[in-house]
XYZ file of C-alpha atoms in Angstrom:
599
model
C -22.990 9.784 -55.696
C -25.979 7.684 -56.567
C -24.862 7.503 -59.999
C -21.375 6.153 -58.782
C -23.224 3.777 -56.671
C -25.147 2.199 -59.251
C -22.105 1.998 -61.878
C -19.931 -0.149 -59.039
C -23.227 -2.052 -58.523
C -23.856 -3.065 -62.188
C -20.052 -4.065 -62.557
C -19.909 -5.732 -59.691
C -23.300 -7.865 -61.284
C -22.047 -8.036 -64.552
C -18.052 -9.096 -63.691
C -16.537 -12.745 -63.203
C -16.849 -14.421 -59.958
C -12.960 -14.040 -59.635
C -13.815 -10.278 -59.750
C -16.827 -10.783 -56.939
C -14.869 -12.658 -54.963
C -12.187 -10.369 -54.913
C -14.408 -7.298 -54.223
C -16.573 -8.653 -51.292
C -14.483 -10.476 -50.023
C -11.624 -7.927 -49.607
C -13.993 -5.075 -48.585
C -15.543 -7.611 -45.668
C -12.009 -8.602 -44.530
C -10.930 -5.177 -44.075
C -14.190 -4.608 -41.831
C -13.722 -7.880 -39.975
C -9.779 -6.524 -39.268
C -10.505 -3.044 -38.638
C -13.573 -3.901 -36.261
C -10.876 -6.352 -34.573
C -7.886 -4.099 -34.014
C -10.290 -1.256 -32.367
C -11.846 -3.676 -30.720
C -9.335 -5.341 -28.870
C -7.028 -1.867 -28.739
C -9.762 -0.447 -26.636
C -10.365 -3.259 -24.778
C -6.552 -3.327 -23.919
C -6.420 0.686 -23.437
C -9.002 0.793 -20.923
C -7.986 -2.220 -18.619
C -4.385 -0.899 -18.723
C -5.509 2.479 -18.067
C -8.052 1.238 -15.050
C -5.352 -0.942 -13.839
C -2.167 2.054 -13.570
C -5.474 4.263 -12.099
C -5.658 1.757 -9.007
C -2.509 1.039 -8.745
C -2.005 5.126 -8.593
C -4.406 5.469 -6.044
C -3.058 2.507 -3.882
C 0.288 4.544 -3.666
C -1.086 7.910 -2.813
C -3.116 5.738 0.445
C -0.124 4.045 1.427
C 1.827 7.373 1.861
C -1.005 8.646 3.677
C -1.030 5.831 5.407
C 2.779 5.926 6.587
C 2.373 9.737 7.253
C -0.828 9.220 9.801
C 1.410 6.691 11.515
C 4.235 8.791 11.359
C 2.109 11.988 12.839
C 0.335 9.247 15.182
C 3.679 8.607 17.012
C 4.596 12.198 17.249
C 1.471 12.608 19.119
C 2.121 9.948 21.329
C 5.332 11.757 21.732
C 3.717 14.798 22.838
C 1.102 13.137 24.965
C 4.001 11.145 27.117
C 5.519 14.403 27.667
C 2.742 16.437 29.142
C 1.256 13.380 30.923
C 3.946 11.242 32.134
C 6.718 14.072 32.657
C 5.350 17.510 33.273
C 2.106 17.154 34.454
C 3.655 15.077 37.339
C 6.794 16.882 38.140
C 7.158 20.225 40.627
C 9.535 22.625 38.783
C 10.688 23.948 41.967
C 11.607 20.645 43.528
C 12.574 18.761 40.285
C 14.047 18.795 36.822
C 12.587 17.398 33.649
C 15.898 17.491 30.745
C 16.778 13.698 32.017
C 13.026 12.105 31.220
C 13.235 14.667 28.076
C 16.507 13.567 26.858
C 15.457 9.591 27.503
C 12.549 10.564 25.470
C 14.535 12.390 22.579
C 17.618 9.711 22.471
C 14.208 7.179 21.304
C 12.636 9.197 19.108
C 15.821 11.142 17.505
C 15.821 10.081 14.153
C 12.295 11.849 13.882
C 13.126 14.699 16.580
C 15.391 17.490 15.880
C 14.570 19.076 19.449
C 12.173 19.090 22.150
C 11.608 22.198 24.405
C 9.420 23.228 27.274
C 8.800 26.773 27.859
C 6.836 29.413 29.995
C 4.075 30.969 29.095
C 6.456 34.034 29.090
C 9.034 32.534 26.696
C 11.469 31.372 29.136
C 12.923 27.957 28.433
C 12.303 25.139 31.342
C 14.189 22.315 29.829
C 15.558 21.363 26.562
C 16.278 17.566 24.610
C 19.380 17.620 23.677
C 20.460 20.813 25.730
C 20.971 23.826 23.683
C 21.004 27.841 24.790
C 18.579 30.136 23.049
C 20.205 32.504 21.034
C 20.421 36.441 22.582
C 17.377 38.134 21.680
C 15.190 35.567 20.701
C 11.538 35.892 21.648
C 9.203 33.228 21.252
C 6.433 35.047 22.242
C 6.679 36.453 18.928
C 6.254 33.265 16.753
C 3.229 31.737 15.336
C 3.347 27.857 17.273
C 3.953 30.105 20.686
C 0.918 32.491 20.202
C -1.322 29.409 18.605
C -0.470 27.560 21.435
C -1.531 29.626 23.918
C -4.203 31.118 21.846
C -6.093 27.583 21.603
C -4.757 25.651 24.483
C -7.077 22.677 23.730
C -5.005 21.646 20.411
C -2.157 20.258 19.182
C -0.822 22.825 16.025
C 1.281 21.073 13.490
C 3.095 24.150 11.842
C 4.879 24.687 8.070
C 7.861 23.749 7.332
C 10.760 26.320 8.596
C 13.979 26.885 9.740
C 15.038 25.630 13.355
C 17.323 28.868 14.330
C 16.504 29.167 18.096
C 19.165 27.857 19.648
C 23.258 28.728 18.863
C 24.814 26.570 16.803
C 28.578 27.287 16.717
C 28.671 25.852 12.970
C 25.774 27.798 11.867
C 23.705 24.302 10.478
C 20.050 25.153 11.120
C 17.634 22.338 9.858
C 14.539 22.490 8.398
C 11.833 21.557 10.957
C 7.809 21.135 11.402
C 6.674 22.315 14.915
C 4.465 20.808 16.512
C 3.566 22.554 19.660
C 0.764 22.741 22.381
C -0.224 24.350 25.565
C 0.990 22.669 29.155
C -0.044 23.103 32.387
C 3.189 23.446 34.765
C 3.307 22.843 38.449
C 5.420 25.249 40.875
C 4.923 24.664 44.308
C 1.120 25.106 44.785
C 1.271 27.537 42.042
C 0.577 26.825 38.493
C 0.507 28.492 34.609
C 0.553 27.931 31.320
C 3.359 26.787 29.439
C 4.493 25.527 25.930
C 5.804 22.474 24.550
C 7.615 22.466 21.538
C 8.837 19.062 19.432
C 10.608 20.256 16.103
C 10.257 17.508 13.692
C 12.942 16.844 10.984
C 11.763 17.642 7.761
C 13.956 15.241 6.203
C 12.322 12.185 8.118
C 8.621 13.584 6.550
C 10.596 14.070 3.210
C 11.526 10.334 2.945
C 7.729 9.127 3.560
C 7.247 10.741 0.230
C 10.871 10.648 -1.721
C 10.610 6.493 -2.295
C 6.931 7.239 -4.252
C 7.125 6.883 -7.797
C 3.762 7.160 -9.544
C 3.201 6.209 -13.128
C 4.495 8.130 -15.860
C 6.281 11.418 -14.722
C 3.669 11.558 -11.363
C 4.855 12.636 -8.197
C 2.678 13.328 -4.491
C 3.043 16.224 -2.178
C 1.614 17.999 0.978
C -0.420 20.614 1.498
C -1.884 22.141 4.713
C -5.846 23.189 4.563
C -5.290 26.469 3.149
C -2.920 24.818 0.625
C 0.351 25.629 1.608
C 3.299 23.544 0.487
C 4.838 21.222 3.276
C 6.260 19.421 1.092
C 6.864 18.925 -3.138
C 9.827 17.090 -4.618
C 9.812 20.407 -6.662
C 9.887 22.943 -3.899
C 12.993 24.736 -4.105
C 11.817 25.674 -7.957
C 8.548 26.416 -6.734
C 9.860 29.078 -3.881
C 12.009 30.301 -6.891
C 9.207 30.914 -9.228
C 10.423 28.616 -12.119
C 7.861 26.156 -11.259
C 4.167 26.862 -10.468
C 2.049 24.266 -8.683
C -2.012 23.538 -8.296
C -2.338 23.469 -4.415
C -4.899 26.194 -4.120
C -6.907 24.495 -6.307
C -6.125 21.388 -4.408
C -6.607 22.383 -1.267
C -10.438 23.297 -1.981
C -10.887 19.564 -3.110
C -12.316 17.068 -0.650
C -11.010 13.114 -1.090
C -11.071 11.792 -4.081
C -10.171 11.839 -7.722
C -9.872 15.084 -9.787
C -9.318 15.932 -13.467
C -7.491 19.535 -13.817
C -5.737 21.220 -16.860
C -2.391 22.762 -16.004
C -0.205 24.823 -17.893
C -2.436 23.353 -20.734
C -2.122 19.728 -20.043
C -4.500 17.282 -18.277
C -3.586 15.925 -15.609
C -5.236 13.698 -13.220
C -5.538 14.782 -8.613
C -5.936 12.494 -6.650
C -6.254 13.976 -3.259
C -6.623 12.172 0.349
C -6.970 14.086 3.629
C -4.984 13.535 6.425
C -6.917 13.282 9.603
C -6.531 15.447 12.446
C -3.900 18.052 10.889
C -6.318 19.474 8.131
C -3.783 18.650 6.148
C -3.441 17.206 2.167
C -1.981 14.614 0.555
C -2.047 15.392 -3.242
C -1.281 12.822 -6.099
C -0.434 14.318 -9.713
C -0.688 12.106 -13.071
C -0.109 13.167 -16.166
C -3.092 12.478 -18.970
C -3.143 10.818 -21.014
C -0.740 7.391 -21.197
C -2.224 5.316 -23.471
C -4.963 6.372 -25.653
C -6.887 6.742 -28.888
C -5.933 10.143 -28.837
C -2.386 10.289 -29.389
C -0.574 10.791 -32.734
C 1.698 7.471 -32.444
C -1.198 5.357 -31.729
C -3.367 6.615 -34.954
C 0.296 6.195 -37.131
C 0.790 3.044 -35.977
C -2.735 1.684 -36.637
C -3.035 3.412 -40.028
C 0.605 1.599 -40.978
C -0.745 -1.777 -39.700
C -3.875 -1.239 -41.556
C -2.142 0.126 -45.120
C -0.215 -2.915 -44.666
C -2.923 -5.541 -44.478
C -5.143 -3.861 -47.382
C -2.409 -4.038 -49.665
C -1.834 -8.086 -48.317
C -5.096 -8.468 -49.145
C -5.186 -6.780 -53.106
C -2.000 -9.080 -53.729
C -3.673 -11.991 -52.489
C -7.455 -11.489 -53.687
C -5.834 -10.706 -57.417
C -4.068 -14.271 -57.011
C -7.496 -16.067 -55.608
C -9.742 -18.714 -57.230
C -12.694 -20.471 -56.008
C -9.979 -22.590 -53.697
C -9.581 -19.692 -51.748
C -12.888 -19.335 -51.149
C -13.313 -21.608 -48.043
C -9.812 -21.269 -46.973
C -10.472 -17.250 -46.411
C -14.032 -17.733 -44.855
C -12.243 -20.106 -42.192
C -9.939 -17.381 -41.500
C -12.104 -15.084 -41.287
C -14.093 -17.203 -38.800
C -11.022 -18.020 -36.810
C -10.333 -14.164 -36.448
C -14.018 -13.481 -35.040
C -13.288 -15.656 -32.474
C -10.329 -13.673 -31.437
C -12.476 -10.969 -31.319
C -15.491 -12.372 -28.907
C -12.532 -13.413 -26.935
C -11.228 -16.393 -27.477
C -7.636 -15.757 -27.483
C -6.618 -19.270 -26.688
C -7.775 -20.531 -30.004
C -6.082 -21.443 -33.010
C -6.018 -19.244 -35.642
C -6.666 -21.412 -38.993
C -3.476 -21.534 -41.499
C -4.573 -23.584 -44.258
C -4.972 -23.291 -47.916
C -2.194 -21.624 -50.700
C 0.737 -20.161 -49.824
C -0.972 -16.606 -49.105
C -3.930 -17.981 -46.795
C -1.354 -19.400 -44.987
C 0.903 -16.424 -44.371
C -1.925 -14.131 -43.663
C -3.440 -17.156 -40.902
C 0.197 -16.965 -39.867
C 0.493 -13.248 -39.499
C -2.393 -12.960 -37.245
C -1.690 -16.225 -35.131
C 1.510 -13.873 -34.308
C -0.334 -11.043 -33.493
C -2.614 -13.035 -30.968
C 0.641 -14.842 -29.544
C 2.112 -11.288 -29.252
C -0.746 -9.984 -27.649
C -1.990 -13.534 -25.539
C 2.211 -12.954 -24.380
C 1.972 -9.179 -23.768
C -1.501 -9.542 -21.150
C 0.436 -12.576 -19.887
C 3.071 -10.678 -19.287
C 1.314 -7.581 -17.563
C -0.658 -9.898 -14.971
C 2.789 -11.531 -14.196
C 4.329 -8.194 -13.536
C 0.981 -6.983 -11.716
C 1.200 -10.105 -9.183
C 4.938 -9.885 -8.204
C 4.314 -6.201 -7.747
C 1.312 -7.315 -5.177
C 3.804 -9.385 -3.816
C 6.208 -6.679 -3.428
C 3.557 -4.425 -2.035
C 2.450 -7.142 0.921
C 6.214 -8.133 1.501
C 6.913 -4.164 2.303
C 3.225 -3.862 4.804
C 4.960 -7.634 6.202
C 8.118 -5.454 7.010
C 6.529 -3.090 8.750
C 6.982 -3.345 12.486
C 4.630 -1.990 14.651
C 5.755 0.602 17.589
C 2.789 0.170 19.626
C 3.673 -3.409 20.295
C 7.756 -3.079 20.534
C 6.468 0.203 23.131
C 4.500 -1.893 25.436
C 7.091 -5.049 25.662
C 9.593 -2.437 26.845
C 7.430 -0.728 28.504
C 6.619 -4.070 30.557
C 10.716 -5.005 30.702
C 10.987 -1.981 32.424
C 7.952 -2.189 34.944
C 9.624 -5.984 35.741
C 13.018 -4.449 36.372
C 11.522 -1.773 38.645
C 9.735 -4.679 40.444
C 12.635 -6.442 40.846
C 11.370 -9.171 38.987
C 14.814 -9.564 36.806
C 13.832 -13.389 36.159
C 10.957 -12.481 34.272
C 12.310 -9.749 32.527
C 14.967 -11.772 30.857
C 12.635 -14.150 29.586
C 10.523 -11.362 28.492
C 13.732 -9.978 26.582
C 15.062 -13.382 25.261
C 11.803 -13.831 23.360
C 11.667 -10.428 21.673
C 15.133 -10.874 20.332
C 13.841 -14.255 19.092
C 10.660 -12.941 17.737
C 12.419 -10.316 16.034
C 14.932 -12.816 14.850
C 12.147 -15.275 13.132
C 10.384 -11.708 11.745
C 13.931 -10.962 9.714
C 14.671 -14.480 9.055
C 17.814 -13.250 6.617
C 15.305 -11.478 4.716
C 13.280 -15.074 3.680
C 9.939 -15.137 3.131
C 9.137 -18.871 3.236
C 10.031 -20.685 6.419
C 9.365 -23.854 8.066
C 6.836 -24.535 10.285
C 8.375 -25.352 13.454
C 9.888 -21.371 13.019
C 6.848 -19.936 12.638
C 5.072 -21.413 15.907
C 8.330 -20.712 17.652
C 7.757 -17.126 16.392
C 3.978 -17.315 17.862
C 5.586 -19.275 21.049
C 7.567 -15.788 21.747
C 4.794 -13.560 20.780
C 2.463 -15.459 23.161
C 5.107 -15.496 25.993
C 5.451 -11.761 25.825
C 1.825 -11.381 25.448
C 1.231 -13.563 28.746
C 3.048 -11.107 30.646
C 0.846 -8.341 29.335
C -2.355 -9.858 29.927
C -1.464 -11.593 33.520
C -4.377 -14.295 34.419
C -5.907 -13.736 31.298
C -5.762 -16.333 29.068
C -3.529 -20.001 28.570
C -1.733 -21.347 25.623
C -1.162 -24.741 23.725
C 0.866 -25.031 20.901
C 0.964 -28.845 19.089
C 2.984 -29.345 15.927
C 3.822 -32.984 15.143
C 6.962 -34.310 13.727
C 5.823 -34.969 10.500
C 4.455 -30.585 9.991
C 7.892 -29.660 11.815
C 9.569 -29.099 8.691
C 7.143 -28.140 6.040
C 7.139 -24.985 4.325
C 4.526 -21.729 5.189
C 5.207 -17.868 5.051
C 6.674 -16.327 7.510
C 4.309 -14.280 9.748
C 0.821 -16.054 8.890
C 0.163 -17.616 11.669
C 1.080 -14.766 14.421
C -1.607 -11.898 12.992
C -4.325 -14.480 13.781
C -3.336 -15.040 17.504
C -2.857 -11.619 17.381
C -6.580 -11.145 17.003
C -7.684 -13.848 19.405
C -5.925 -12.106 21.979
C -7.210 -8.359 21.199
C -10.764 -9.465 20.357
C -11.110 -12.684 22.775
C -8.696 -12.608 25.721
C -8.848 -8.962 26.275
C -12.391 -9.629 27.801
C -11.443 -12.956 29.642
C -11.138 -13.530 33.055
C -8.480 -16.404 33.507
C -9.772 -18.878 31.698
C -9.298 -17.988 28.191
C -7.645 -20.596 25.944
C -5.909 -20.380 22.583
C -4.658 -23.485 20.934
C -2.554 -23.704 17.955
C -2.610 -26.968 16.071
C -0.797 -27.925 13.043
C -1.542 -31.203 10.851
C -0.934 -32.940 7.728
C -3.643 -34.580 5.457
C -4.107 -35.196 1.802
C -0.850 -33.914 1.021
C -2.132 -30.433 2.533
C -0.978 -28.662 5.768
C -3.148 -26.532 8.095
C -2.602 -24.627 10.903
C -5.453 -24.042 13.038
C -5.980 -21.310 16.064
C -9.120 -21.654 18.400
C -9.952 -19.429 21.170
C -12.571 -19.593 23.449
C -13.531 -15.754 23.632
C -16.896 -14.439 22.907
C -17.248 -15.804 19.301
C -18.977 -14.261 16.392
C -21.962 -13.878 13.968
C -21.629 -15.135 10.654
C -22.211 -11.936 8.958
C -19.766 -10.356 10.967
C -17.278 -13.811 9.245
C -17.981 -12.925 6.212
C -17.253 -9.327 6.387
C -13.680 -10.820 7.813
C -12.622 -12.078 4.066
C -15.320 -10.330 1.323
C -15.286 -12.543 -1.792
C -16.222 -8.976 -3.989
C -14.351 -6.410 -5.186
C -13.725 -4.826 -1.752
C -11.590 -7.876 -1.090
C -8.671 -6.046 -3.523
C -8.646 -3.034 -0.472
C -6.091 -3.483 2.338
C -7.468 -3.529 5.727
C -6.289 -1.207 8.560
C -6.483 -2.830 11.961
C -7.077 -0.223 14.864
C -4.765 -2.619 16.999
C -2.397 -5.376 16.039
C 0.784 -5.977 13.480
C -0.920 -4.059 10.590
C -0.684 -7.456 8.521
C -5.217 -8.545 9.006
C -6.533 -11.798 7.752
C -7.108 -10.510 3.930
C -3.512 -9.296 3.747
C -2.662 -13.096 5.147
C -5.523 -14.581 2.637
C -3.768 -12.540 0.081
C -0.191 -13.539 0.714
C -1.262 -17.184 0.822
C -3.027 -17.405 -2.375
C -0.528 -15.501 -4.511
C 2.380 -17.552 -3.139
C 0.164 -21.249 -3.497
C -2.916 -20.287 -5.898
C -6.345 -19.579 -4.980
C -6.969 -23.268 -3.675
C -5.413 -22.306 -0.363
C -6.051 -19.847 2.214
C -8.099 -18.729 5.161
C -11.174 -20.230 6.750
C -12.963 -18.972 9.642
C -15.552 -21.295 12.315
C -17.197 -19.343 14.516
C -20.399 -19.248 17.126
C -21.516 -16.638 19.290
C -20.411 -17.169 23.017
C -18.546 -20.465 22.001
C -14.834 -19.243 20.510
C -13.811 -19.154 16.695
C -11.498 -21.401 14.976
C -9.142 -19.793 12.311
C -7.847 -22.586 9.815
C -5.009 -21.526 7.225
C -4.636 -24.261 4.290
C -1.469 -24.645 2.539
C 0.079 -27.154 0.654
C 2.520 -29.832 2.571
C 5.479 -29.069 0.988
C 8.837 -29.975 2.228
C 11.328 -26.815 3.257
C 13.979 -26.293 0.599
C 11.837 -27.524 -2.170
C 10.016 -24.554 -2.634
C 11.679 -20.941 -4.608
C 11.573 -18.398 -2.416
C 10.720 -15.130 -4.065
């Protein structure tokens, strides 16, 4: 080897300068190119892999998300029941089945049945009415005996076929049970009972069906000692064609996992769901896009054979011309490299500089067009993402503005209960709006003019309202449902704690060519710490907020949808002093309705 070494050396001394030329320069090329293409291919590999990772993860939360709201409700369910129905009612005197059956006819398209039994199986009322088949014993089953067993809990069961009751065409459904221990009133006697809610399986089913995670992924649920509630695979499963990882999934706590399976990697990603013990499991195949696969390494050996040969047919044709030419290029290519991918790539010289400076101004085009492309598709898929937390409506609010139609109707006061129903239609109207996103601005405080009507009625003697819009803001373009999440908070973290004389006023203006649209309060204010937690500037600022109370849609979710709609110039700003009120600004840009794509 030495002896090699020193033979190229003393040729390489001894030859032309056509000959040196051609040697160093075509062995420091191939470095420069080589260092280049890893360079930037792992670079590439390792954003695109962090960015499907998040994006992976973001699905899995927003199913378990959906799913807590979903079992949230159910609870709610259950809790109305026991407390508004049973717990109040004398079995000997009075019947149940006609607050049940209200109660069902609401929440059908989740609830296959609803039952109330005795603590020795006998059934008390049933939503819709059904007989119990001859023979059955509830006693026997396992949401019965838990329910009695532990008559502090709610149990959330497996999934399982409803086959209680007759059913004259034989079509038993797949339910979850969710059952717990009641306390029922007869005369001046009283005992234990059961309530039973089956819950369709199919309505649990679609919270996971829509999911699509990268690659060939999928998400399922497991309870805490990792049985299957649900798996898009589970009839293979039960069958034994297909074997599943829940056993080892149930034993993880949240987070991200790496397991081998069936001899492939594969990536968990695993978030509990509170309350119910149980799982929500996300499975990714490893790896996507790596080194490591056999594609990758032929394509990058092909590109390089390709430009070493380039390079003998040129450096053979080279003179002293070519010298600076090539060192330019060579220069212009480093660049790329350190990362300046908006720069020129020098073409200059003979024919074959030029082709090669040509070549690789391509490649950075292709590439410069290929990360443009994947931040253009990553931003209209956060836009896709915000529009679908915008659609959701939340229960909690439509529940208590029906449950305060119906307190005015029992009070007589029909006046008031009209109005109260006029603006729900028409701030459920402006929250459809045909399916638009950008609407003017005389809309969207007619929106917050319904909201706050509805809300008045709520929260009697708490608080006052001005709304003042002038002529020239009227007809200006914002998104829909930006300005209602903000008086939204005012009223749960201000006006809940006034005492008549709380005041929220809603101001929009033109200046500069910009619009705002400003809500003050007067409520009890805040710290500026506790303001800048409201709209972090780091990377937390990327995580959606869950509000406790309130639409769902926070003040980063409305930063968020402002700035990708009109660029990070616009969005949210927050005033605010202890004991004095806080002032919520939103800056847009004043731009006329119709002018602007709506996407």
């Amino acid at each position: 080897m030495r002896e090699l070494i020193e033979r190229i050396g003393t040729r390489f001394s001894r030859g032309t300068i056509r000959y040196a030329m051609f040697a160093s320069f075509t062995v420091s090329a191939l470095l420069a190119i080589l260092l280049t293409g890893v360079t930037l291919y792992a670079r590439f590999s390792t954003q695109l892999d962090d960015t499907i990772e998040g994006e992976n993860q973001m699905l899995v939360e927003q199913v378990n998300q959906s799913l807590d709201t979903y079992l949230r409700d159910m609870i709610r369910l259950s809790d109305s029941i026991y407390y508004n129905v049973v717990k109040n009612t004398d079995l000997d005197e009075h019947s149940v089945s006609e607050e049940m059956r209200l109660l069902y006819n609401t929440y059908s398209d989740y609830v296959e049945n609803m039952v109330l039994f005795t603590g020795d199986g006998e059934v008390v009322a049933t939503a819709p009415a059904a007989k119990l088949r001859s023979g059955v014993d509830v006693r026997g089953t396992p949401w019965f005996a838990q329910a009695m067993e532990r008559t502090e809990n709610l149990h959330f069961g497996i999934p399982a076929v409803q086959n209680l009751f007759v059913d004259a065409e034989h079509n038993y459904k797949w339910v979850i049970s969710l059952s717990c221990a009641v306390e029922l009133t007869r005369g001046k006697d009283t005992q234990l009972g059961v309530l039973l809610i089956d819950l369709k399986y199919s309505a649990l089913a679609s919270l996971f069906s829509s999911v699509k995670l990268s690659g060939s992924g999928y998400v399922y649920l497991i309870d805490g000692d990792g049985v299957l509630i649900y798996h898009p695979e589970r009839s293979l499963i039960a069958s034994g064609l297909v074997t599943e990882g829940n056993q080892t999934a149930a034993a993880y706590r949240d987070g991200i996992y790496t397991q081998t399976w069936n001899g492939e990697k594969r990536s968990i990603i695993v978030r509990g769901v509170g309350y119910t013990g149980w799982k929500v499991v996300g499975v990714v195949d490893q790896p996507g896009f790596t080194m490591g696969s056999s594609q990758d390494l032929l394509f990058v050996l092909v590109i390089f054979c390709a430009y070493f040969e380039l390079l003998i047919f040129m450096n053979v044709l080279l003179s002293k011309k070519l010298t600076d030419p090539i060192q330019r290029l060579k220069e212009s290519v480093g660049r790329v490299e350190e990362g300046g991918e908006s720069l020129p790539i020098y073409v200059g010289g003979t024919s074959e500089t030029r082709e090669l400076g040509t070549a690789v101004q391509g490649m950075v085009d292709r590439m410069r067009q290929l990360t443009e492309d994947m931040v253009r598709e990553h931003e209209q898929k956060q836009k896709s993402e915000l529009n679908a937390l915008q659609a959701q409506i939340n229960p909690h609010f439509l529940y208590n503005t029906l449950d305060i139609i119906v307190w005015m109707i029992e009070n007589g006061q029909r006046e008031d209960a009209v109005r109260v129903v006029t603006a729900l239609a028409r701030f459920f109207r402006i929250s459809l709006s045909k399916g638009r996103n950008i609407i003017p601005v005389k809309d969207e405080l007619e929106h917050v003019r319904n909201y706050l009507l509805i809300q008045e009625m709520r929260y009697k003697n708490k608080f006052r309202y001005r709304i003042d819009c002038p002529a020239e803001a009227e007809n200006l373009s914002t998104i829909k449902l930006v300005v209602q999440p903000i008086v939204e908070n005012a009223i749960y973290h201000s006006m809940d704690f006034m005492d008549g004389d709380g005041l929220i006023e809603i101001r929009a203006g033109v200046s500069d060519g910009a619009l705002s649209i400003t809500v003050a309060d007067n409520g009890l204010g805040m710290t500026q710490d506790v303001v800048e937690s409201l709209l972090p500037t780091g990377p937390e600022s990327n995580r959606r907020d869950s509000t406790k109370k309130g639409s769902g849609i926070g003040l980063k979710n409305v930063q968020e949808r402002i700035r990708l709609y009109f660029g990070p110039q616009y969005g949210v700003s927050i005033q605010s002093e202890p004991d004095e009120g806080t002032t919520v600004t939103l800056h847009l840009p004043a731009v006329p309705y119709g002018e602007m794509e709506d996407t």
